[in-house]
Coordinates of C-alpha atoms in Angstrom, one line a residue:
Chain A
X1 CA -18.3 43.6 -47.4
X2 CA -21.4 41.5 -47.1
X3 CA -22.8 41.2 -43.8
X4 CA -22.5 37.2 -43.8
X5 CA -19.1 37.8 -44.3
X6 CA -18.6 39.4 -41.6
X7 CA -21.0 37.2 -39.3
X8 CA -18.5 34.5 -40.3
X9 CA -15.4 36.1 -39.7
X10 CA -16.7 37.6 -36.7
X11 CA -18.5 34.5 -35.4
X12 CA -21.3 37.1 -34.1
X13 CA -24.1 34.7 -35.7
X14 CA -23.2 31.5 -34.1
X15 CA -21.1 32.4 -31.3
X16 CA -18.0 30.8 -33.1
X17 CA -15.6 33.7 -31.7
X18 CA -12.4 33.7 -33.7
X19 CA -9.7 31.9 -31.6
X20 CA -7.0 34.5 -31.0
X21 CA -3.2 33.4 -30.4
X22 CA -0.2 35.0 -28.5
X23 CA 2.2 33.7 -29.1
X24 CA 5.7 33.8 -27.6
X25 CA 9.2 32.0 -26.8
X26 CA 8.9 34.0 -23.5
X27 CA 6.4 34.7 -21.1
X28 CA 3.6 35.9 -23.6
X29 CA 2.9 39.7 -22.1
X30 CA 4.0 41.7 -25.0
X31 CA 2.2 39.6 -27.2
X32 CA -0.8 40.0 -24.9
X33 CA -0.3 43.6 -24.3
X34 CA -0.1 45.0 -28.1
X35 CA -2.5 42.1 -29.6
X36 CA -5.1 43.1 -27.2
X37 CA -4.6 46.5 -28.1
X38 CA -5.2 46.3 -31.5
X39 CA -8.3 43.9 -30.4
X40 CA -9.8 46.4 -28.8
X41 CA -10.4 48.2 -31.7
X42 CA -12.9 45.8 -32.9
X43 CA -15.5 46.4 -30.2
X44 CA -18.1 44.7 -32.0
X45 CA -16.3 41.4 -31.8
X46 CA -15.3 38.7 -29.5
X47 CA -12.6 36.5 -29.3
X48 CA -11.3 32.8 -27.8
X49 CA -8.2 34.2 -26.4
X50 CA -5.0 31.6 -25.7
X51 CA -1.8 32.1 -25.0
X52 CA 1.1 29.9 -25.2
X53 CA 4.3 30.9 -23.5
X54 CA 8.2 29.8 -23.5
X55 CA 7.9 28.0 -27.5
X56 CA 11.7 27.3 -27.3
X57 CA 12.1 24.6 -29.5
X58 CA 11.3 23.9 -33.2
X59 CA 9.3 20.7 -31.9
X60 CA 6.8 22.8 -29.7
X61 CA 6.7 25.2 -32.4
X62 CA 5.5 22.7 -34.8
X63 CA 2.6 20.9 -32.2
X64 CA 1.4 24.9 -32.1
X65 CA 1.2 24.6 -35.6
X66 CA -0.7 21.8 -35.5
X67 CA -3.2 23.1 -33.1
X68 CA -3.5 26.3 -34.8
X69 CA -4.4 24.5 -38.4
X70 CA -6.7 22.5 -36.2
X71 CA -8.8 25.1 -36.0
X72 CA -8.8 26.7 -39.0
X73 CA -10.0 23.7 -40.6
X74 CA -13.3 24.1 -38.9
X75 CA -13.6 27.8 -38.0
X76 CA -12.9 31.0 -38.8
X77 CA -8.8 31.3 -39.4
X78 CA -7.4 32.2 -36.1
X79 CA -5.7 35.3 -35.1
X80 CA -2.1 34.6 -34.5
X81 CA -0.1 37.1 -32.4
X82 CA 3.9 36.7 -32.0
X83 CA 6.5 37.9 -30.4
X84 CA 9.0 35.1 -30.6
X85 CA 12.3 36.2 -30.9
X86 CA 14.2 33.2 -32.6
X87 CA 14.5 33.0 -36.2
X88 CA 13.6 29.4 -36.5
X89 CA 10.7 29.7 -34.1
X90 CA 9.2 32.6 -35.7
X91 CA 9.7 31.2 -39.2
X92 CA 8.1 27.8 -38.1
X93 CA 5.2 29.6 -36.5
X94 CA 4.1 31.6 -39.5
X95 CA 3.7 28.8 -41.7
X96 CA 0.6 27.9 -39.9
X97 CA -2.9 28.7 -41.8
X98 CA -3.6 31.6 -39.1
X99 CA -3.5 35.5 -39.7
X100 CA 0.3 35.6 -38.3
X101 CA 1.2 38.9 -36.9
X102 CA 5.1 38.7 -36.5
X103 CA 5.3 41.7 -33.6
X104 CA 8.8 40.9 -33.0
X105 CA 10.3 40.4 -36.6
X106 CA 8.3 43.3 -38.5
X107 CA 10.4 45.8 -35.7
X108 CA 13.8 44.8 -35.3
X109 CA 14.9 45.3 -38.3
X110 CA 14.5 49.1 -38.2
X111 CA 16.1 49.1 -34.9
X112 CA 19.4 47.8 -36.3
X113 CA 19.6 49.7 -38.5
X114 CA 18.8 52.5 -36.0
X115 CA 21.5 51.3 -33.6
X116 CA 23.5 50.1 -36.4
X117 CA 24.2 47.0 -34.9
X118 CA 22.8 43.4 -35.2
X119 CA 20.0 42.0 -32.4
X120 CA 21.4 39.1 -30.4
X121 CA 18.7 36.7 -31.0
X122 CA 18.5 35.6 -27.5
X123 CA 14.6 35.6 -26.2
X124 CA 13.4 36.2 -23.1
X125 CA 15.1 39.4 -21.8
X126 CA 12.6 41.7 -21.4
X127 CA 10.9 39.7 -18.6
X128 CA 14.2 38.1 -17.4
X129 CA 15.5 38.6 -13.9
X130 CA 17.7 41.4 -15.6
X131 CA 19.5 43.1 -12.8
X132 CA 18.9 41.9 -9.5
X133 CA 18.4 45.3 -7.9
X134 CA 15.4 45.9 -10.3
X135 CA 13.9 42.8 -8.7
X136 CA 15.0 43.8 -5.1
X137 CA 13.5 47.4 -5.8
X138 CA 10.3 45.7 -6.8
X139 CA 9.8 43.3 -3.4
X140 CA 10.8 46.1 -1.4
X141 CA 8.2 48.0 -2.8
X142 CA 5.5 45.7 -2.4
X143 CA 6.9 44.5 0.9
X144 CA 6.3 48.2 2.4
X145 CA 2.8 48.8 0.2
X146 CA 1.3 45.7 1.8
X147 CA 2.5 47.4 5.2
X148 CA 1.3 50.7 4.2
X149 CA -2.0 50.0 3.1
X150 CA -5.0 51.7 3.8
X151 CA -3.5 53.5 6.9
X152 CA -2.1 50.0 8.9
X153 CA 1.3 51.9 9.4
X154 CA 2.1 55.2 9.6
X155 CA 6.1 53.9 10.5
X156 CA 8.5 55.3 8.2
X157 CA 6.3 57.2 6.0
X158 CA 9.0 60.2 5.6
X159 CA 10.5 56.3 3.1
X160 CA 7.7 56.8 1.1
X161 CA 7.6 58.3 -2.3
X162 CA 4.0 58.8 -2.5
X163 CA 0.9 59.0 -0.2
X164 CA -2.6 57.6 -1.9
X165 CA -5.7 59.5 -0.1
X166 CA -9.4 58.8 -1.0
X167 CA -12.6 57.6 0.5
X168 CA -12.9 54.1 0.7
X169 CA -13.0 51.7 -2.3
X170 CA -12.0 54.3 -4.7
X171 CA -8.7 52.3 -6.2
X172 CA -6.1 53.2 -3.5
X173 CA -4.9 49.8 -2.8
X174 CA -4.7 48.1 -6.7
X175 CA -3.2 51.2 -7.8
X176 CA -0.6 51.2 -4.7
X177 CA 0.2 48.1 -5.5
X178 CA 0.1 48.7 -9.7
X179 CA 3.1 51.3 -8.4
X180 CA 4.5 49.1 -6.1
X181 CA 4.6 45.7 -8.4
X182 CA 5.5 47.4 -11.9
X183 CA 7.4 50.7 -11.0
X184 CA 9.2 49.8 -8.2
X185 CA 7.7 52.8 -6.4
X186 CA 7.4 52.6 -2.6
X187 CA 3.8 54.3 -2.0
X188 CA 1.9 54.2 1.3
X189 CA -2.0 54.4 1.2
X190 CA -4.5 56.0 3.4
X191 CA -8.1 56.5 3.8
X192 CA -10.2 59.0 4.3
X193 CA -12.8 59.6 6.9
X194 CA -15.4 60.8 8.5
X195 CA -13.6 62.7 11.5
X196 CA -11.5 63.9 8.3
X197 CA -14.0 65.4 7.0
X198 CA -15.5 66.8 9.9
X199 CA -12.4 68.6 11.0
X200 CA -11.7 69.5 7.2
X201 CA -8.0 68.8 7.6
X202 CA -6.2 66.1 6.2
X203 CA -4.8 63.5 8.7
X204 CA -2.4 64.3 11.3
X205 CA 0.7 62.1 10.2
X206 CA -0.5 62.6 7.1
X207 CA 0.8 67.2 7.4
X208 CA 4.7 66.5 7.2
X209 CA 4.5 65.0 4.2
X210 CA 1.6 66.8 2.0
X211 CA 3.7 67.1 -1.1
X212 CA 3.7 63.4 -1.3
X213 CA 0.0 62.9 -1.3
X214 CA -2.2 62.5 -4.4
X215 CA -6.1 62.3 -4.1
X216 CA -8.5 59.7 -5.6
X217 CA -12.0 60.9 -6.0
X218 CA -15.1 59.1 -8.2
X219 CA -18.5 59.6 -8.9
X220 CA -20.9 59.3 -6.2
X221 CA -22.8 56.6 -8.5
X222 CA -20.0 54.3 -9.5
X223 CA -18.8 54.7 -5.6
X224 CA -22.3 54.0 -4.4
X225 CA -21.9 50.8 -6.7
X226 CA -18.8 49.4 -5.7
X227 CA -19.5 50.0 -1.6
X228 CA -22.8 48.2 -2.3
X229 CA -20.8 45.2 -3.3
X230 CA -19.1 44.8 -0.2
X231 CA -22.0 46.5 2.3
X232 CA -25.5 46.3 0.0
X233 CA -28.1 48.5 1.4
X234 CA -25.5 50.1 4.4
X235 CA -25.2 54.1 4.8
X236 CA -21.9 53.2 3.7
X237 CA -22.8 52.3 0.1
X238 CA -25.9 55.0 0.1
X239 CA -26.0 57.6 -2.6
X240 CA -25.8 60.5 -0.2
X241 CA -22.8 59.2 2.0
X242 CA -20.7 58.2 -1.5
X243 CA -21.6 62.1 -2.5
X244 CA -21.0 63.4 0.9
X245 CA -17.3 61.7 1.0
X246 CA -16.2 62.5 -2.3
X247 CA -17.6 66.3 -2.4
X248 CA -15.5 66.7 1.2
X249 CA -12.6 64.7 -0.1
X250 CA -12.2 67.2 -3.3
X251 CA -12.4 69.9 -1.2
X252 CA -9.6 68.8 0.8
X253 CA -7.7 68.2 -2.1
X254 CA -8.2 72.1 -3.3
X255 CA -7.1 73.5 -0.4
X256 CA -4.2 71.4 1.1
X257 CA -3.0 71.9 -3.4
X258 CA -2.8 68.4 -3.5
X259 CA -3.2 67.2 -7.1
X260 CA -6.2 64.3 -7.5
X261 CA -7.8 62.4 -10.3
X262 CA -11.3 61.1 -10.9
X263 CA -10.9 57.2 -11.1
X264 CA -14.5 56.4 -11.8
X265 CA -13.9 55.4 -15.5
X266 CA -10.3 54.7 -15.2
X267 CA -7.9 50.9 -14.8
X268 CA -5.6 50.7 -12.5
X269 CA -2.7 51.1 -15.7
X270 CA -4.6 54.4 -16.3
X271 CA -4.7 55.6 -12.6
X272 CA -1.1 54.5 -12.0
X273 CA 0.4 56.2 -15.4
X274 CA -1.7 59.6 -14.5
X275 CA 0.1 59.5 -11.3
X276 CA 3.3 59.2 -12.2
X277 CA 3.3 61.9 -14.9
X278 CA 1.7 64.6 -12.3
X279 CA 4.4 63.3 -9.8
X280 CA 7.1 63.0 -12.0
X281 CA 7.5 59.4 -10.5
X282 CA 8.9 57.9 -13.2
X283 CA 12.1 55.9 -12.9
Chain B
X1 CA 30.1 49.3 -39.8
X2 CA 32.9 51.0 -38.4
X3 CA 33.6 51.3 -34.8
X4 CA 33.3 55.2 -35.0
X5 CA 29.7 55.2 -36.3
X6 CA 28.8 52.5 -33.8
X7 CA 30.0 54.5 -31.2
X8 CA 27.9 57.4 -32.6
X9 CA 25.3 55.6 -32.7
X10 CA 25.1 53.9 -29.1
X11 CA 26.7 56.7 -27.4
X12 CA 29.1 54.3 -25.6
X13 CA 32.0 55.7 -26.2
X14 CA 31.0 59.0 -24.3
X15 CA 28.3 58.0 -22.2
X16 CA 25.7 60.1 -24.8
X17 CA 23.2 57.1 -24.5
X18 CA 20.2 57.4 -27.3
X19 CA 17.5 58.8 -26.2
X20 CA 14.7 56.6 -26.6
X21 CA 10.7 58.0 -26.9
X22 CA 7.3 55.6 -25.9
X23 CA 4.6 57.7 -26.9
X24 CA 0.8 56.9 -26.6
X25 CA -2.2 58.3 -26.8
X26 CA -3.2 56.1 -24.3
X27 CA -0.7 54.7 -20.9
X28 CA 2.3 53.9 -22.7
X29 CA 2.3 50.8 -21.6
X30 CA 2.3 48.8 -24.7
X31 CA 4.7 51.0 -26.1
X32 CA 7.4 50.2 -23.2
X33 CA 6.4 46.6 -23.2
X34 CA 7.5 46.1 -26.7
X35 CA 9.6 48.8 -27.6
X36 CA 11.7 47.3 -24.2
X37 CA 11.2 43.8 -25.6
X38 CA 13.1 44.9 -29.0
X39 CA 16.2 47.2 -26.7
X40 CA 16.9 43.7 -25.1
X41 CA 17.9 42.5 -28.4
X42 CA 21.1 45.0 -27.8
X43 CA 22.9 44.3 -24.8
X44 CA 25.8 45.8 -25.0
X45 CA 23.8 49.2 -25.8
X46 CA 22.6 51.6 -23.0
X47 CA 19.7 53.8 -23.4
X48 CA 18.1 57.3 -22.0
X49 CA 14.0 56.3 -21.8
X50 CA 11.1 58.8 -22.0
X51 CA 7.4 57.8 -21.5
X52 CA 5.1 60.2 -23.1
X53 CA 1.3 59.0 -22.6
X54 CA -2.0 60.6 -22.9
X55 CA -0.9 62.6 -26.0
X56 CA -4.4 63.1 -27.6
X57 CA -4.3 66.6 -29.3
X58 CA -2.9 67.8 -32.1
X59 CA -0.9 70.6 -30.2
X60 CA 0.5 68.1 -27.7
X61 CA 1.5 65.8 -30.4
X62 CA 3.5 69.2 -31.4
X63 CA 5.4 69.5 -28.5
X64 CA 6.3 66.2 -28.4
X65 CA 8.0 66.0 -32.0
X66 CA 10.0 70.0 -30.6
X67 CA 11.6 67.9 -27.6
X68 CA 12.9 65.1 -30.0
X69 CA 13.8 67.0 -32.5
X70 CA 15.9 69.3 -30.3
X71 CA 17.9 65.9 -29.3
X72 CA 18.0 65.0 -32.8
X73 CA 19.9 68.2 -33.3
X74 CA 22.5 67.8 -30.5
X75 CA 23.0 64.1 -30.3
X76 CA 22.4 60.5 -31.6
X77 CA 19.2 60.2 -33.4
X78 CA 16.0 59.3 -30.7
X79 CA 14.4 56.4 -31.1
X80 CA 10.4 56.7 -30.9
X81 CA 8.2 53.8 -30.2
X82 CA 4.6 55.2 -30.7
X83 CA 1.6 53.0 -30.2
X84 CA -1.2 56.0 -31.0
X85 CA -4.4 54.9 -32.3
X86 CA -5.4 58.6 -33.5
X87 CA -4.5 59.0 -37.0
X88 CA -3.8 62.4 -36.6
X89 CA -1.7 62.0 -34.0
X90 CA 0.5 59.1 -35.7
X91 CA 0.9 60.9 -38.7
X92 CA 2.4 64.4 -36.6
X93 CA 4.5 62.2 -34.5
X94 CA 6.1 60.3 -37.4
X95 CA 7.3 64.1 -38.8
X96 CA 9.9 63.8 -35.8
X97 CA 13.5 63.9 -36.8
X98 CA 13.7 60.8 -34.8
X99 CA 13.6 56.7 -35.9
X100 CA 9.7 56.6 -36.2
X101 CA 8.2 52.7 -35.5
X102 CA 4.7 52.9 -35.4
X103 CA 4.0 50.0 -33.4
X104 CA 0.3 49.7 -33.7
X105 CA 0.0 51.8 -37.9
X106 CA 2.3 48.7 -38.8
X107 CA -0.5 45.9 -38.0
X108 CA -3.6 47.5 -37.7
X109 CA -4.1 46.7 -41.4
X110 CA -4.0 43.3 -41.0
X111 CA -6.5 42.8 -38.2
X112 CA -8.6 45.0 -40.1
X113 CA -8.3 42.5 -43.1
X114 CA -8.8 39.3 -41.1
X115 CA -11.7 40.5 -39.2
X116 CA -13.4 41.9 -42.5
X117 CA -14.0 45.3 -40.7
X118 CA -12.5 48.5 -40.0
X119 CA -10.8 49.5 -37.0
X120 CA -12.7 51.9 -34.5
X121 CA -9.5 54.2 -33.7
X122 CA -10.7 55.4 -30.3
X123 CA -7.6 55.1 -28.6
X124 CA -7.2 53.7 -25.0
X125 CA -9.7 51.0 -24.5
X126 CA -6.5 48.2 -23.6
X127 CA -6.0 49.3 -20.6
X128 CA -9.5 51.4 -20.1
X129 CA -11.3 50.2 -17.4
X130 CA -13.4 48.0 -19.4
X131 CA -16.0 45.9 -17.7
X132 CA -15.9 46.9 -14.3
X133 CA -16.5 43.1 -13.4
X134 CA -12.7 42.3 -14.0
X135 CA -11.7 45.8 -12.0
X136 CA -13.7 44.2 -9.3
X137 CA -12.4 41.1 -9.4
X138 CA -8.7 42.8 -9.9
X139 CA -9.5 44.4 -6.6
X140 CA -10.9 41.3 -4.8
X141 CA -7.8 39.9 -5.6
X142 CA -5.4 42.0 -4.8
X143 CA -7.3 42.4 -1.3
X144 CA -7.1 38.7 -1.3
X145 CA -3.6 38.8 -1.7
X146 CA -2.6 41.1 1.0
X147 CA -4.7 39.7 4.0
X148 CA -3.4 35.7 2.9
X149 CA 0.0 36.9 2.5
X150 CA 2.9 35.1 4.1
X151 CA 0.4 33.0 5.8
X152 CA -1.1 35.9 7.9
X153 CA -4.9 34.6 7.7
X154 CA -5.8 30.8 6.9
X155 CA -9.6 32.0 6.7
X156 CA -11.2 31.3 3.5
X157 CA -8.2 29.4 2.0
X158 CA -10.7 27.1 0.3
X159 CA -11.7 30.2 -2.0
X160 CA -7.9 30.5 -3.3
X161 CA -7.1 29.4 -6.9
X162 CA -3.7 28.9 -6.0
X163 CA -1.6 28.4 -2.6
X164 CA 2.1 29.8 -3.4
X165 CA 4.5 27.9 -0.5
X166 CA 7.9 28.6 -0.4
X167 CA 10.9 29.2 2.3
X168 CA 11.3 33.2 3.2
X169 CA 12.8 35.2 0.2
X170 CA 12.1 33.0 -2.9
X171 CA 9.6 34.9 -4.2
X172 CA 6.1 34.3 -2.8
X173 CA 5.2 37.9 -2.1
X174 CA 5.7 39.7 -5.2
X175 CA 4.7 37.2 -7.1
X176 CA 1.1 36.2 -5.7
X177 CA 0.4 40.0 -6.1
X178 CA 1.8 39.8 -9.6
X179 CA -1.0 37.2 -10.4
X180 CA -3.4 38.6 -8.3
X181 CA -3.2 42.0 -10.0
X182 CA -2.6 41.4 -14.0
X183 CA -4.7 38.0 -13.6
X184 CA -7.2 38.9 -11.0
X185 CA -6.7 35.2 -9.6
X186 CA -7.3 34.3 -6.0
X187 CA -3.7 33.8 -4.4
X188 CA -2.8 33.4 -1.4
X189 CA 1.2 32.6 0.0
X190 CA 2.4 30.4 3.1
X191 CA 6.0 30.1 4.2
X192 CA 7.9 26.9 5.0
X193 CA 9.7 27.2 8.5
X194 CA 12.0 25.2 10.6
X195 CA 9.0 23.0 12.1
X196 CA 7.9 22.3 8.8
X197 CA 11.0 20.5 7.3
X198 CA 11.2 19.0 10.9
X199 CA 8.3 17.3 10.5
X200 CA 8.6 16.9 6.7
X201 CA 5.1 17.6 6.1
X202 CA 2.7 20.5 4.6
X203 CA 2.1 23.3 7.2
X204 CA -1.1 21.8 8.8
X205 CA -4.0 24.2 7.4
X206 CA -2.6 23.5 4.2
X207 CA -2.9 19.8 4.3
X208 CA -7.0 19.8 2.8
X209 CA -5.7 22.2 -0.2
X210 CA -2.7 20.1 -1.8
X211 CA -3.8 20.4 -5.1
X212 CA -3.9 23.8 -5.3
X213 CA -0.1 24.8 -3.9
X214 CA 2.6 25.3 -5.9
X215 CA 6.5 25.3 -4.5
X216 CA 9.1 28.1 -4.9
X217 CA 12.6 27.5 -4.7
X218 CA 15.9 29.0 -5.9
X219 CA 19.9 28.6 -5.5
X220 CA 21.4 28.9 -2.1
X221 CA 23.7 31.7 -3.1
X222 CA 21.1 33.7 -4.8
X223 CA 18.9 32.6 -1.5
X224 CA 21.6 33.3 1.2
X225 CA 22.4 36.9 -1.2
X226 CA 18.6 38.2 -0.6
X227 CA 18.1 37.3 3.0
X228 CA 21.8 39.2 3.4
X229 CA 19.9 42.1 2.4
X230 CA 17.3 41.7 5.2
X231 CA 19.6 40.4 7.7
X232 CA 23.3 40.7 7.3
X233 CA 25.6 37.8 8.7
X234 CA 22.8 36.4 10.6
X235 CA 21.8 32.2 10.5
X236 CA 19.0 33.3 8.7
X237 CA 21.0 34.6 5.7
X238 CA 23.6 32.1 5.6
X239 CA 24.5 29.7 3.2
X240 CA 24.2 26.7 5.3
X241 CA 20.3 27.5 6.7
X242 CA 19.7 28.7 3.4
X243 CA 20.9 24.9 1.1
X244 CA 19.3 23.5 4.4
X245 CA 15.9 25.1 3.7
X246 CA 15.5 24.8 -0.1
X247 CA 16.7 20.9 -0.3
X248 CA 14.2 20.2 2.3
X249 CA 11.6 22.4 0.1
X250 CA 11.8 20.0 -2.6
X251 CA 12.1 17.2 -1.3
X252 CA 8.6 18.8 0.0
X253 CA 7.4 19.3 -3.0
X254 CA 8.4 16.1 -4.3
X255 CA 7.0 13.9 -2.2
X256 CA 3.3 15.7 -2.0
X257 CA 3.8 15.8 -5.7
X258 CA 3.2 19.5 -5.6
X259 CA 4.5 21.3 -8.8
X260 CA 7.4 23.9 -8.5
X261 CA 9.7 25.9 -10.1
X262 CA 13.0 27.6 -9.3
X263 CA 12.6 31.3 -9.1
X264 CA 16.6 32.3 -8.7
X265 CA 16.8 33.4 -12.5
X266 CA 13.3 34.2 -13.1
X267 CA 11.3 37.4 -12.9
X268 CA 8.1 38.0 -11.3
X269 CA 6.4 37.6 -14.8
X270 CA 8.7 34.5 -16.0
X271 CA 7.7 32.8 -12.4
X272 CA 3.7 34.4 -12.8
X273 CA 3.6 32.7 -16.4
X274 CA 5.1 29.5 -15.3
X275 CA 2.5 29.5 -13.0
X276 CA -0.4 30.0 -15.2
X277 CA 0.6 27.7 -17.4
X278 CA 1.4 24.5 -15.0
X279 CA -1.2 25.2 -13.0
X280 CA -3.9 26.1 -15.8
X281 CA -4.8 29.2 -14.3
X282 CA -5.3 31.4 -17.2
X283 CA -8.7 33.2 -16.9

């Protein structure tokens, strides 16, 4: 394709970003989670992202249409994602002049016909209450991960399902709570430090429970980075102390046989789902 | 469709639930958000779950289609959500013997068309770390979270984006981390005690920041059912403190024309979105 083309479907040139929608008749996170995927495999481009949850009736359906039409009378056509789960929603919606990507309707057909039985048409499930135990499981969890983070507790961590290590700032406590908030996992964290190191054993209340324990470890840069944020120009945040930490960390790891995983260049999602494979966490 | 082949299908006549497969190349998190988002649409069905992630080689991709094939042999056919990028990978797992939806093949194509360029097929990048400005903020915000939860700190409150204020048990916790972590947005949460409906006024510190709380509340029963769990057959838990507490709540709310939602049928994310979207929060 030609190259202006491209500019204007990208909006590269003028900084006109296509505007993206996700769209939904719920809470919007599967339409966020697999149209960003499929986003990111455009790196060149960028995008006006919007979302618009809980589109229950055909009347909000319609003033979505408008705005979406809106815009593709002056710009590039937006990028319409979908995961609306009523019929007369999703049929309203993809009348408008967007790119409509029907996530929802594209799918369920094929799982009828897998479960040979007819979807109920009622939206909203997947991020409803559900059970209330689920939703018990999950405060509980991030009741005792707040109470367990970075070593404030070491009170009932025989409870705990998992036991974070690492030097500090290298993703213990947004990965604890990824675990916590999303798995309903009840994980303590604790850091690592210098007398650690010095006396090459992990912590003491930390020894009953050494098959619970997984390591974080990062590179010495990245660390050096992300301490200088918080401490810039401290022994903390130098080079040599990041290096120093991480190289004594690993080797604690080795010998106590306690599995670890470099989190320099991972997310939290990517951390969390490494963990509970290793651990065979999942629930 | 007869009963009999129904039954075969769902497995609930004797309890051999289908098995069902999200496979990724990256977390497998897309592939449980929607693939779960499409099971909800069949109630009265109950399923066996498998995440597979990280499945980036060839041989691995292997494996996988061995294990559900070797349930395809013995018992209802697997379902398999896949959201691999690879195209390698895709086209060995759709060889399984099980019900192949190719959750991110199906629409790739039409991104590709509307963007006027091809897709990069690196897998993983959604929930890769990305720019390591949002990890940092993630983190700041989660860190936020925990030392402003449950109105532990009132230092700094004027840097929160959002002031969650509720009686004990509606929600605060869980869902301030919630925003905190998927939205990196600075939360903090303050409870609503005895004095406060006493005085029928906003807890003191909270008085400069009105614009910037937002009210939980929920049913009694559902109320006086959590705090059971906590504290059985105390005050606390019961019915009477727990109508008591939530009216005065709202009339709270009301009369400082703070926004606020009842949480008792809500998840963390229907609550979270809610939030967002009221409160215009969306980063």
């Amino acid at each position: 394709m030609s190259e202006a083309t491209h500019e204007e479907a990208t909006g590269a040139a003028h900084g006109a970003a296509p505007v993206v929608f996700f769209l939904s008749d719920s809470t919007g996170i599967t339409a966020e989670t697999l149209g960003n995927t499929l986003l990111t495999q455009f790196p060149g481009h960028t995008f006006e992202r919007r979302t618009i949850p809980f589109i229950t009736t055909a009347v909000e359906a319609c003033r979505v249409i408008e705005v979406i039409d809106g815009i593709a009378a002056t710009g590039p056509r937006p990028i319409v994602f979908s995961t609306a789960v009523n019929r007369e929603i999703r049929e309203i919606l993809s009348q408008s002049k967007g790119h409509f990507l029907d996530l929802f309707g594209t799918h369920i057909g094929r799982v009828e016909d897998a479960l040979h039985s007819p979807a109920s048409g009622e939206p909203g499930k997947a991020h409803g209450v559900g059970d209330a135990i689920r939703y018990q499981s999950r405060m509980t969890a991030v009741e005792y991960a707040i109470e367990h983070d970075d070593g404030q507790s070491i009170r009932a961590l025989e409870r705990a399902e998992l036991i974070l290590i690492a030097p500090s700032r290298c993703g213990k406590t947004p990965t604890t709570m990824y675990l916590a908030l999303q798995h309903g996992i009840l994980a303590a964290n604790f850091p690592l430090v210098e007398e650690d190191f010095a006396q090459q054993t992990l912590p003491e209340p930390l020894r009953p429970f050494v098959r619970k324990c997984f390591g974080l470890t990062s590179l010495p840069v990245r660390l050096s980075q992300i301490r200088t944020e918080r401490r810039p120009d401290s022994g903390y945040a130098s080079l040599a102390q990041c290096s120093y930490e991480l190289r004594n960390a690993e080797e604690m790891y080795r010998f106590n046989q306690i599995p670890y995983v470099n989190s320099a260049s991972m997310s939290v999602e990517e951390i969390s789902a490494t963990i509970l494979q290793r651990m065979q966490l999942h629930h």
